[in-house]
XYZ file of C-alpha atoms in Angstrom:
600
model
C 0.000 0.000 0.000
C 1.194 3.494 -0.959
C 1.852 6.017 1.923
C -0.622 8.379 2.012
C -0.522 10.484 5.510
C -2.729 13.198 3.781
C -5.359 11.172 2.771
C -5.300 9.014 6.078
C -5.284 12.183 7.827
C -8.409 13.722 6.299
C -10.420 10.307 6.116
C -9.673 9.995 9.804
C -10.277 14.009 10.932
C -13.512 13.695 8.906
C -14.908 10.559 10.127
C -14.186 11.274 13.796
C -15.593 14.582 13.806
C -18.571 13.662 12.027
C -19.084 10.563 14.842
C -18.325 12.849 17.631
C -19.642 15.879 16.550
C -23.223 13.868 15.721
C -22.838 12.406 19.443
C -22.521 16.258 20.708
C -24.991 17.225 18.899
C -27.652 14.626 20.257
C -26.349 15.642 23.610
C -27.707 19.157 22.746
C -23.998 20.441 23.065
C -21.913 22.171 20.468
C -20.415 19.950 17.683
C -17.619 22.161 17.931
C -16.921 19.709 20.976
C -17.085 16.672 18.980
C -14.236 17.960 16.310
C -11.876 19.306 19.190
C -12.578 15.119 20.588
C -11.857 13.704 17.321
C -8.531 15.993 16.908
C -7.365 14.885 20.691
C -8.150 10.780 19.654
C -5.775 11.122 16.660
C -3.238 13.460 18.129
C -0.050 12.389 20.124
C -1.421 12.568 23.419
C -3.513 9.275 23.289
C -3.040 5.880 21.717
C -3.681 4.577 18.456
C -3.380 5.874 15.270
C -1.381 9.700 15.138
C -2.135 12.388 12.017
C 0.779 13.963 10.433
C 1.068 17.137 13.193
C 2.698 19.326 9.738
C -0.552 18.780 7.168
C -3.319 19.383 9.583
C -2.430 23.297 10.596
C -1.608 23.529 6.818
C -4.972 22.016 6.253
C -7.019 24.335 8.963
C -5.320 27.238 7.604
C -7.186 26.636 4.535
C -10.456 27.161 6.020
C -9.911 29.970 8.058
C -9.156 31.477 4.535
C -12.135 30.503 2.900
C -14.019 31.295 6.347
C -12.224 34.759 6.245
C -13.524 35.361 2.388
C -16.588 34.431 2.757
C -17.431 37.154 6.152
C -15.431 39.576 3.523
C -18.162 39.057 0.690
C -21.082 40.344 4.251
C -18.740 43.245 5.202
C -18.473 46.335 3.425
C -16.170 49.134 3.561
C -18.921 51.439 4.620
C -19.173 48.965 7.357
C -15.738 48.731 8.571
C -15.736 52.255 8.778
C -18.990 52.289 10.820
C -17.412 50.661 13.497
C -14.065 51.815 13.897
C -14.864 54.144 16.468
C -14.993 51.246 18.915
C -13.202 48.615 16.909
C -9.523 50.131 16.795
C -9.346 51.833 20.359
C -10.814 48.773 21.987
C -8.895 45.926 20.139
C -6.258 47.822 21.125
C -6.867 48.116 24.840
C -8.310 44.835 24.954
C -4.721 43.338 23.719
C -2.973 45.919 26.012
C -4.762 44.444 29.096
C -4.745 40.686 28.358
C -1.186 41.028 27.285
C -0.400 42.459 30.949
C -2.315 39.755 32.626
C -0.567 37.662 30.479
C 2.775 38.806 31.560
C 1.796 38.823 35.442
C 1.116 35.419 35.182
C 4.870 34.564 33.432
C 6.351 36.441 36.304
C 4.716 34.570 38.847
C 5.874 31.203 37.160
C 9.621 33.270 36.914
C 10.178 33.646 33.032
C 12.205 36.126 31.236
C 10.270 39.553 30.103
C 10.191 38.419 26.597
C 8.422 35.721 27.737
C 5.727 36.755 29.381
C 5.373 39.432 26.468
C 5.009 36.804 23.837
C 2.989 34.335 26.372
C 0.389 37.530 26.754
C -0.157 38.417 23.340
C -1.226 34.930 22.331
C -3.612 35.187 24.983
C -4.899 38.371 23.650
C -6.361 38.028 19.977
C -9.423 35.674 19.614
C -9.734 32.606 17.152
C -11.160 34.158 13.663
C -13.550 30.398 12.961
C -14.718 30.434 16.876
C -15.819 34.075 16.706
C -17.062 34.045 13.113
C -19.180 30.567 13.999
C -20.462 31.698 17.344
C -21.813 34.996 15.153
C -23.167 33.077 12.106
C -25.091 30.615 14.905
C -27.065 33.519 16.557
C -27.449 35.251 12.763
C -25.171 38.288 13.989
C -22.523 38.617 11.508
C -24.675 41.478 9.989
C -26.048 43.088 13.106
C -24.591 46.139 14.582
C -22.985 44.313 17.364
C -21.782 41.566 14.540
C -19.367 44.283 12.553
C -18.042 45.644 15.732
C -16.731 42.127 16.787
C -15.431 41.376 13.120
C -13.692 44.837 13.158
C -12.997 44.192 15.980
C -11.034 41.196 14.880
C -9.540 42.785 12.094
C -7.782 45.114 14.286
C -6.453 42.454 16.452
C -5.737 40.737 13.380
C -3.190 43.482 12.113
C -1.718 44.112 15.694
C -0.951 40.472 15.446
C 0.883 40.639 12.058
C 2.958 43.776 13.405
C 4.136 41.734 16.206
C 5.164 38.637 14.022
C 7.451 41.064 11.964
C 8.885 42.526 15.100
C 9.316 39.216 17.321
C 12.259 38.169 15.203
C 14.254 41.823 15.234
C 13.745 42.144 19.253
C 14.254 38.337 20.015
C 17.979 39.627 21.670
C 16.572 42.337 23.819
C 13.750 40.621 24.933
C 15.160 37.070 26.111
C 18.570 35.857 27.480
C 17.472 32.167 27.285
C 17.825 31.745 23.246
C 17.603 28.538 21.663
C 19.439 26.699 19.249
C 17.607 27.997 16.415
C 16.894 31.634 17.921
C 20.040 31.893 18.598
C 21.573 33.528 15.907
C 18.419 35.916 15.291
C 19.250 37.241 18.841
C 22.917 37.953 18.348
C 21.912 40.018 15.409
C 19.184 42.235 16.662
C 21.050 42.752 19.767
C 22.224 46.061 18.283
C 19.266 46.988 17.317
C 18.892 51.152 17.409
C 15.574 53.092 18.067
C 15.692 54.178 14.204
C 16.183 50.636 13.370
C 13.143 49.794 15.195
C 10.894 52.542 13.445
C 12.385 51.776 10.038
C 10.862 48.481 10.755
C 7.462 49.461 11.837
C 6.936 51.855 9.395
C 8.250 49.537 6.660
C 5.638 47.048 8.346
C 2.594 49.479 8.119
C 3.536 50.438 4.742
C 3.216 46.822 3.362
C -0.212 46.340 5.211
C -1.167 49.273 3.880
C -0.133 49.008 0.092
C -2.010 46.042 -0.195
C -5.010 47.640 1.172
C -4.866 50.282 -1.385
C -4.170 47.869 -3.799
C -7.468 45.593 -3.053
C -9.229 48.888 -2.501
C -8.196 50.312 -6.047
C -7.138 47.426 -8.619
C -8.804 45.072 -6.949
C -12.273 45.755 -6.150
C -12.118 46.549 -10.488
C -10.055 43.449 -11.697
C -11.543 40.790 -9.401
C -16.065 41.037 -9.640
C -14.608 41.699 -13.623
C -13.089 38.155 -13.345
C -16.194 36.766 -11.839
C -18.659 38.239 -14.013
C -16.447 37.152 -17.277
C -16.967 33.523 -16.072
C -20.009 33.685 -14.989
C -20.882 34.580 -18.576
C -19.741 31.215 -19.930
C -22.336 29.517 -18.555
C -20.490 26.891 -16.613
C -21.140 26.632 -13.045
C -17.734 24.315 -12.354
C -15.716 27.633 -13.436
C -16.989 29.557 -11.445
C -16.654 27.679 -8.169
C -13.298 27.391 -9.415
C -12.860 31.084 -10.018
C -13.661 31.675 -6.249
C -11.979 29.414 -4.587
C -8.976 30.666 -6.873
C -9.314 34.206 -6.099
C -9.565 33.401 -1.954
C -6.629 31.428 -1.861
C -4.530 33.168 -3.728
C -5.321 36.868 -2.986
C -4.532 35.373 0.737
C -1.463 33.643 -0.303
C -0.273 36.561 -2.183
C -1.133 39.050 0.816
C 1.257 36.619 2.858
C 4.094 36.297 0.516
C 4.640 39.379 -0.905
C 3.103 42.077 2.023
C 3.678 40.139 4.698
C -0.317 40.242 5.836
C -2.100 37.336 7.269
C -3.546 34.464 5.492
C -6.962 35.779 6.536
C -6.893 39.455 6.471
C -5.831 38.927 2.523
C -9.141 36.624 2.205
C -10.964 39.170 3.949
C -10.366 41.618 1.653
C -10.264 39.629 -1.480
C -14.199 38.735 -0.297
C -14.663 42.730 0.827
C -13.815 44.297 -2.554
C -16.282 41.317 -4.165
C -19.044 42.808 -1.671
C -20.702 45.541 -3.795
C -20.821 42.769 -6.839
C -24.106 41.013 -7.693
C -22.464 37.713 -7.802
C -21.154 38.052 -3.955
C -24.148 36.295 -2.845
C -23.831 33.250 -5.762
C -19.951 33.349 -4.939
C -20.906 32.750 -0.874
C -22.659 29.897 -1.496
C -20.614 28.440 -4.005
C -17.762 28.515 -1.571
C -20.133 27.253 1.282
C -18.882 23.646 1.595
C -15.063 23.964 0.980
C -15.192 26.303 4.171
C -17.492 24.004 6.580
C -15.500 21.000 5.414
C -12.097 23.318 6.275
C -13.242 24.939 8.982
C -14.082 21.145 10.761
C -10.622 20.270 9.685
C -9.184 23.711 12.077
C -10.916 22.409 14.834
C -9.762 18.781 14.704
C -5.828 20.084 14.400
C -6.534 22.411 17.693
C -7.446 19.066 19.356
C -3.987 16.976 17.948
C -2.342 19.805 19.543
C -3.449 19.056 23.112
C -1.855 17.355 25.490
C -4.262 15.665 28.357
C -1.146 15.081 30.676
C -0.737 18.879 31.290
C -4.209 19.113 32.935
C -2.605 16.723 36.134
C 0.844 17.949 35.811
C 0.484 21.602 35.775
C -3.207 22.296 37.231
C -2.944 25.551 38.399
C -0.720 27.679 36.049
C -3.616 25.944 33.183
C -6.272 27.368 35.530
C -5.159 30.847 35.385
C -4.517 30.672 31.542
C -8.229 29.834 31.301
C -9.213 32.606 33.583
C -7.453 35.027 31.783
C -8.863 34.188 28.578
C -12.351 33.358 29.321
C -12.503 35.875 32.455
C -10.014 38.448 31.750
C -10.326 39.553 28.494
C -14.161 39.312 28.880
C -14.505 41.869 31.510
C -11.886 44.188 29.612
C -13.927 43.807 26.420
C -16.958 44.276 28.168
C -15.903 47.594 30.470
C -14.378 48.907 27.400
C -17.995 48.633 25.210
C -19.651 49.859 27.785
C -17.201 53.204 28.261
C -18.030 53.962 24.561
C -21.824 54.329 25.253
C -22.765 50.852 23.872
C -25.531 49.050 25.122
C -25.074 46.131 27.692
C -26.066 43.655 25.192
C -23.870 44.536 22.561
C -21.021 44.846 25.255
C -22.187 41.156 26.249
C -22.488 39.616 22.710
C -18.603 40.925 22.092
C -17.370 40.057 25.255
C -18.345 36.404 25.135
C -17.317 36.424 21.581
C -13.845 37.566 21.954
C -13.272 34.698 25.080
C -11.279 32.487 23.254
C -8.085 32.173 21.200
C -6.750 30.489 18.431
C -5.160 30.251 15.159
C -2.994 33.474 15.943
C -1.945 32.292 19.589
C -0.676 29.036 18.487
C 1.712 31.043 15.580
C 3.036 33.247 18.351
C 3.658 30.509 20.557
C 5.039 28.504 17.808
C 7.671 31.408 16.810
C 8.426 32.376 20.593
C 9.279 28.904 21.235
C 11.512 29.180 18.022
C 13.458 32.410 18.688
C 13.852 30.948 22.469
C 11.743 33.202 23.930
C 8.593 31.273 25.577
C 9.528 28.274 27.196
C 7.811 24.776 26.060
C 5.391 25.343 29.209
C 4.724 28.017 27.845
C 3.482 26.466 24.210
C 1.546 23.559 25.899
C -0.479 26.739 27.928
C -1.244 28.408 25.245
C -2.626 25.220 23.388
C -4.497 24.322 26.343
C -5.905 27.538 26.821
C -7.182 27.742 23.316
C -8.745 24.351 24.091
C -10.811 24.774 26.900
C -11.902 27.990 25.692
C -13.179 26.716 22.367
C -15.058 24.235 24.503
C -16.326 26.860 27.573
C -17.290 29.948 24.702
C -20.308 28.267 24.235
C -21.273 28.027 27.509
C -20.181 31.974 27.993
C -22.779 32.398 25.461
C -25.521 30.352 27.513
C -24.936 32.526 30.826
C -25.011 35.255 29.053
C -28.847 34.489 27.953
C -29.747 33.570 31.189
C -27.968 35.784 33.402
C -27.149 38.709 31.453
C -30.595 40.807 32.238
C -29.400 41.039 35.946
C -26.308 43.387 34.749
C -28.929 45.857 33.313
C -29.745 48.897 35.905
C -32.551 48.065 38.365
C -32.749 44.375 37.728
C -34.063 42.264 40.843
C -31.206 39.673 41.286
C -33.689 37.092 42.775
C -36.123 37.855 39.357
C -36.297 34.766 37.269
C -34.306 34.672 33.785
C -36.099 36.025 31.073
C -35.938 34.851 27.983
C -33.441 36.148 25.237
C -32.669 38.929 28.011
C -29.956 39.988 25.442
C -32.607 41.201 22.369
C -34.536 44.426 22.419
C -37.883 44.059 22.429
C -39.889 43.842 19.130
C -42.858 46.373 18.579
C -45.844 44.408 17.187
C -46.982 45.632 13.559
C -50.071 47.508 13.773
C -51.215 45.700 9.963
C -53.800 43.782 9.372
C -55.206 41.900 6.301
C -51.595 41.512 5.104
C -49.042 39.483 4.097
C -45.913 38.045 5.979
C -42.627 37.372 4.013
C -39.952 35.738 5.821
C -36.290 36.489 4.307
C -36.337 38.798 0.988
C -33.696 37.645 -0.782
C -33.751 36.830 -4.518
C -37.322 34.494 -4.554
C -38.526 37.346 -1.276
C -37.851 40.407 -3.216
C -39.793 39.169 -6.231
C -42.549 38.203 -4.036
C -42.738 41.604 -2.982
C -42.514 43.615 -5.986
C -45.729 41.447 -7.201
C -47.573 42.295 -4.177
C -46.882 46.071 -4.553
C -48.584 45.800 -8.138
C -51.240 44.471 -6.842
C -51.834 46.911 -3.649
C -51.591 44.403 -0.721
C -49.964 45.278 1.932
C -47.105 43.596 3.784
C -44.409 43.177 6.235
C -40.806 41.613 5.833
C -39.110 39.486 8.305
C -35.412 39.961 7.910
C -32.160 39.602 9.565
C -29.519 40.851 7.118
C -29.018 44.649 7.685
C -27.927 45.681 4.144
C -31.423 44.181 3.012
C -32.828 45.371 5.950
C -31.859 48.971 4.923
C -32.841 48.764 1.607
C -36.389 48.126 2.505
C -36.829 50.902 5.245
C -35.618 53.450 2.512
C -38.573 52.674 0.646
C -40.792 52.395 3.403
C -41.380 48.747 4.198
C -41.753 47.479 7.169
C -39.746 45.080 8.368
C -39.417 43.247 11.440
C -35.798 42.607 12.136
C -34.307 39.149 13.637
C -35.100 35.365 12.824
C -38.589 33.993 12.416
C -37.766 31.072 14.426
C -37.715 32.931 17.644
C -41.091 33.152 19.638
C -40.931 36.720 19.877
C -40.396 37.776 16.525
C -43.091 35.287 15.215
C -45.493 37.007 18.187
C -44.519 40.850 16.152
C -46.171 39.804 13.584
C -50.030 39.331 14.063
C -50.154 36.204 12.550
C -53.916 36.126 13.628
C -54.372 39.689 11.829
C -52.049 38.081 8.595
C -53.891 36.922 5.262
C -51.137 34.817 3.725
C -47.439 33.784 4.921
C -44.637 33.466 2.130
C -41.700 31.450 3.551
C -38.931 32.662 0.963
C -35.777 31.444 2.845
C -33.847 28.454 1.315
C -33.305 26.420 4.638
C -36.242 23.669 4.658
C -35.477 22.717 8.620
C -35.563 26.498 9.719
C -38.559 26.521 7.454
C -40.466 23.912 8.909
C -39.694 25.018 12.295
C -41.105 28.642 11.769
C -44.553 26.860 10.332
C -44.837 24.565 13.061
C -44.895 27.375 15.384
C -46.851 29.845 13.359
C -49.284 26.579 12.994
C -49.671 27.001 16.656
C -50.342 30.646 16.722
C -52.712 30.362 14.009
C -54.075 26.982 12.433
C -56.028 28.532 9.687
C -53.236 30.809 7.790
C -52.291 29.817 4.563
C -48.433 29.385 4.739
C -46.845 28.963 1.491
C -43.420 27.616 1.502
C -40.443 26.855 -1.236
C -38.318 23.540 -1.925
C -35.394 22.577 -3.676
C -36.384 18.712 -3.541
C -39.446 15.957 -3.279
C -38.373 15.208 0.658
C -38.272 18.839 1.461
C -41.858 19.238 0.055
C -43.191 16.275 1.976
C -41.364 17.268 5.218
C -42.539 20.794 5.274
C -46.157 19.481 4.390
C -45.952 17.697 7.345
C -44.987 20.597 9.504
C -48.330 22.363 8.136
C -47.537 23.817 4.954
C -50.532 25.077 2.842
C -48.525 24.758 -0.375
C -44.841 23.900 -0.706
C -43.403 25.123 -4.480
C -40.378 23.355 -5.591
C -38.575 25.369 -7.769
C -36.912 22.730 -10.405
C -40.714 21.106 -10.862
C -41.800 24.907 -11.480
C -39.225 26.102 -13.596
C -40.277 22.784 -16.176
C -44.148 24.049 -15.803
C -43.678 27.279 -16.809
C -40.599 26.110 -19.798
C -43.241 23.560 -20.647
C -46.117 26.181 -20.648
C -44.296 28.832 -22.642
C -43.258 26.260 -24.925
C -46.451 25.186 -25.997
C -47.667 28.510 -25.960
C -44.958 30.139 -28.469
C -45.983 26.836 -30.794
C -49.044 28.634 -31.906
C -47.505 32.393 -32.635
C -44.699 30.400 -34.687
C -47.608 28.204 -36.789
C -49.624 31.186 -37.698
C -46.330 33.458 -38.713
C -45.727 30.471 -41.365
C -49.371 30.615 -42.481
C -49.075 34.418 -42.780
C -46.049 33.988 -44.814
C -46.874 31.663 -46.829
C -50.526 33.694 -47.868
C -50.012 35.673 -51.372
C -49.565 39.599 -50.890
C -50.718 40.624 -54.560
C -53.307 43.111 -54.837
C -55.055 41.148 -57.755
C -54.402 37.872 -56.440
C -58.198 35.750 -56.572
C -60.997 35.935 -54.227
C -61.204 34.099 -51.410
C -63.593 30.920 -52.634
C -66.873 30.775 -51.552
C -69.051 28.538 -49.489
C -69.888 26.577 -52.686
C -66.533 26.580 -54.214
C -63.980 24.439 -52.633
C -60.991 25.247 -51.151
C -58.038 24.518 -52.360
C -54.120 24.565 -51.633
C -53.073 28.693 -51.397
C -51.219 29.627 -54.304
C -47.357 30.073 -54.031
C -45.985 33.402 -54.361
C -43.439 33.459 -57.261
């Protein structure tokens, strides 16, 4: 048999997290729990079969790119800029404080200032896939608070970058424990001059920022060009191939020739594709790749971990955790809150930033290298990032249940309210209208019919671009996701003449009519389908009509067909009739008829 560790690797990564993640999931916890399992069973710190430890960061990396391009084609420029009010000063101070409490903690265990530097800034900067999925699960990536935490990410994102540049060049004044390997690095930066030290920074910021002017300027032309070329040939398979082309290798030429991160170059190889009208076709085509990548992150964060440390080192492991999960979440939080945000959007970021990731375990990884952090220090950092993947989603959970008692007033003994974290949804004051959940492409030509024909509605919609659109000319829209009990209750369903369920998801679907069924048994609910089991199970759920759109699409080809037949016959009669003004007279009743005469 040929040796094949990359194929091994991914058969085994994929078929454990699917097992474990299915388990976690019937357990009503987050599969994310089940991939970080299946990474630890196939890692070297248990038995049995071990992946190749080089492929599977190589692997992850590829996911977080796609991940990274996909949020880019949700966030706009006008968006970024929206939030950067909050997003740079508090990524900043965020990373300021963790990377003190970071530091603390190295003194206490007695390492080297350059240690407890590098040890604190990989505690500092959250996991882009553990933020990005936590946001996409509660629909937030497009909320207000959702572009704060992304830009908030991108800041962190950049800081990070900087300090991989400058690690190397201040390796000799920061440690006097170098390694083999960092050895040599040190010697040579040891003379390193204050002028030095700018010229590197600034020739640092420059790169970052050339190659934002250059996505900003020649690309946001060159690339929806490229796109919309191949979309006009017709062939789907090139254009999934033009996407995942353009993500990977805007991203790998951001890292090789600027120096930026793998995922800030996919995030603004998807940005610049934003304003196109294939950004939406070029998300979905790209959907797949990135959940089957992003899986294959979580499983190497689990090979990574060693289950030893947790008896060998218990308490330094405890106060990494607290840091991260604790530390940064009250900094994040205090920080929000000082800018004049609400509590619930200084919540929603706090719990999303209480992790780390992708960008810890680099800095650890070149610390260690330049003999900087010692290996304590790497296992840690992997350790934190593991039991914070596996505790954000219970941060998330306290947050719903506890969170109302923060507000001003609140009765601490008062029971938990529900989704304590959401504003409160004014009911519509319609009646005898129409309900249209999600106004995408099938939503928005539902509307436009139903403003022909004078009937009024309502949209239900979560995505704030659309969401704008349709206030500026004067819908109303009730903002959030059907699903949830009080948006559904916003909508006098009782009041409501007919429901259009335009979103593509048949489970979400059938879980919205099941409920509205409850709410009100007699309101014709019309739903879509993309295939004979979706129609039947959304029937099931209580469905007046389910339209699937392939059996549709032949009904009306099929209808216009036939119809066009009869236009096209009596053109060829019409032709074929003589045009001569002394041509004979039509025969009469007693004359019979016989073939028309041919024109010359």
């Amino acid at each position: 048999m040929h040796d094949v560790p990359l194929i091994t690797m991914i058969v085994a990564a994929l078929a454990l997290a699917f097992i474990f993640g299915a388990v976690a999931q019937k357990l009503k916890i987050s599969p994310l729990v089940g991939y970080l399992l299946a990474g630890v069973m196939i890692g070297p710190g248990t038995p049995g079969y071990v992946a190749d430890m080089n492929l599977a960061p190589q692997l992850a990396e590829i996911g977080v790119i796609l991940l990274m391009f996909g949020v880019g084609l949700h966030f706009s420029v006008k968006d970024l800029m929206s939030v950067k009010a909050i997003a740079i000063p508090g990524a900043i101070g965020q990373i300021g404080i963790a990377t003190l409490m970071g530091m603390g903690l190295s003194w206490a265990l007695g390492w080297t200032l350059g240690a407890g530097l590098v040890f604190g800034l990989a505690l500092s900067v959250a996991s882009t896939v553990v933020l990005l999925r936590a946001l996409q699960e509660r629909r937030l990536v497009d909320s207000k608070r959702g572009r704060i935490a992304i830009g908030w990410l991108i800041v962190e994102d950049l800081a990070m970058v900087l300090a991989l540049v400058l690690l190397p060049a201040l390796a000799g004044l920061l440690g006097d424990k170098a390694g083999a390997e960092g050895a040599e690095a040190a010697v040579a930066s040891a003379s390193l001059s204050t002028e030095q030290l700018i010229t590197v920074i600034a020739i640092t910021l420059g790169k970052v920022a050339a190659f934002v002017a250059l996505m900003l300027v020649v690309g946001k032309r060159v690339i929806p060009w490229v796109l919309h070329e191949v979309a006009h040939s017709g062939s789907r398979e090139l254009f999934r191939l033009a996407v995942l082309a353009i993500a990977l290798g805007v991203a790998y030429g951001a890292a090789t020739l600027f120096g930026v991160s793998f995922a800030l170059g996919a995030f603004f190889a998807g940005m610049v594709l934003s304003g196109s009208p294939l950004s939406h076709r070029a998300a979905e085509e790209s959907l797949p790749l990135r959940d089957a990548f992003a899986v294959l992150f979580f499983v190497s964060v689990g090979m990574m971990f060693d289950p030893a440390i947790l008896i060998e080192r218990p308490l330094p492991v405890l106060a990494t955790v607290l840091i991260i999960v604790f530390g940064k979440s009250i900094a994040a939080y205090l920080i929000v809150l000082a800018f004049g945000h609400p509590r619930s959007t200084a919540l929603t970021i706090s719990a999303s930033l209480a992790q780390i990731g992708e960008f810890s375990f680099i800095l650890a990884a070149l610390g260690l290298n330049l003999g900087l952090l010692p290996q304590e220090g790497h296992d840690l950092v992997l350790v934190g990032a593991i039991l914070s993947i596996l505790l954000n989603p219970v941060m998330f959970t306290l947050i719903d249940k506890f969170g109302h008692k923060l507000e001003p007033g609140a009765d601490p003994t008062a029971p938990a309210a529900p989704e304590p974290t959401r504003e409160p949804i004014p009911a519509t004051g319609l009646t005898g209208h129409a309900i249209i959940i999600g106004h995408g492409r099938v939503g928005s030509l539902i509307s436009a019919r139903l403003r022909e024909e004078a009937i009024p509605y309502l949209v239900v919609e979560d995505n704030q671009k659309r969401i704008d659109s349709l206030r500026e000319q004067g819908v109303e829209v009730v903002v959030g996701n059907a699903v949830l009990p009080d948006v559904l209750s916003a909508l006098n369903l009782h009041g409501a003449r007919l429901m259009f369920i335009a979103i593509p998801g048949s489970f979400e679907a059938g879980q919205i009519i099941r409920q509205t069924r409850v709410a009100s048994p007699s309101l014709p609910i019309i739903a879509r389908a993309h295939a004979d089991e979706e129609v039947v199970y959304l029937t099931q759920n209580g469905a007046s009509t389910v339209v699937m759109g392939e059996r549709e699409t032949a009904r009306g080809m099929i209808a216009e067909g036939l119809a066009s037949m009869a236009p096209v016959a009596a053109a060829i009669v019409a032709v074929d009739l003589p045009v001569e003004t002394d041509a004979p007279p039509p025969p009469t009743d007693s004359e019979p008829e016989g073939p028309a005469p041919q024109p010359a």
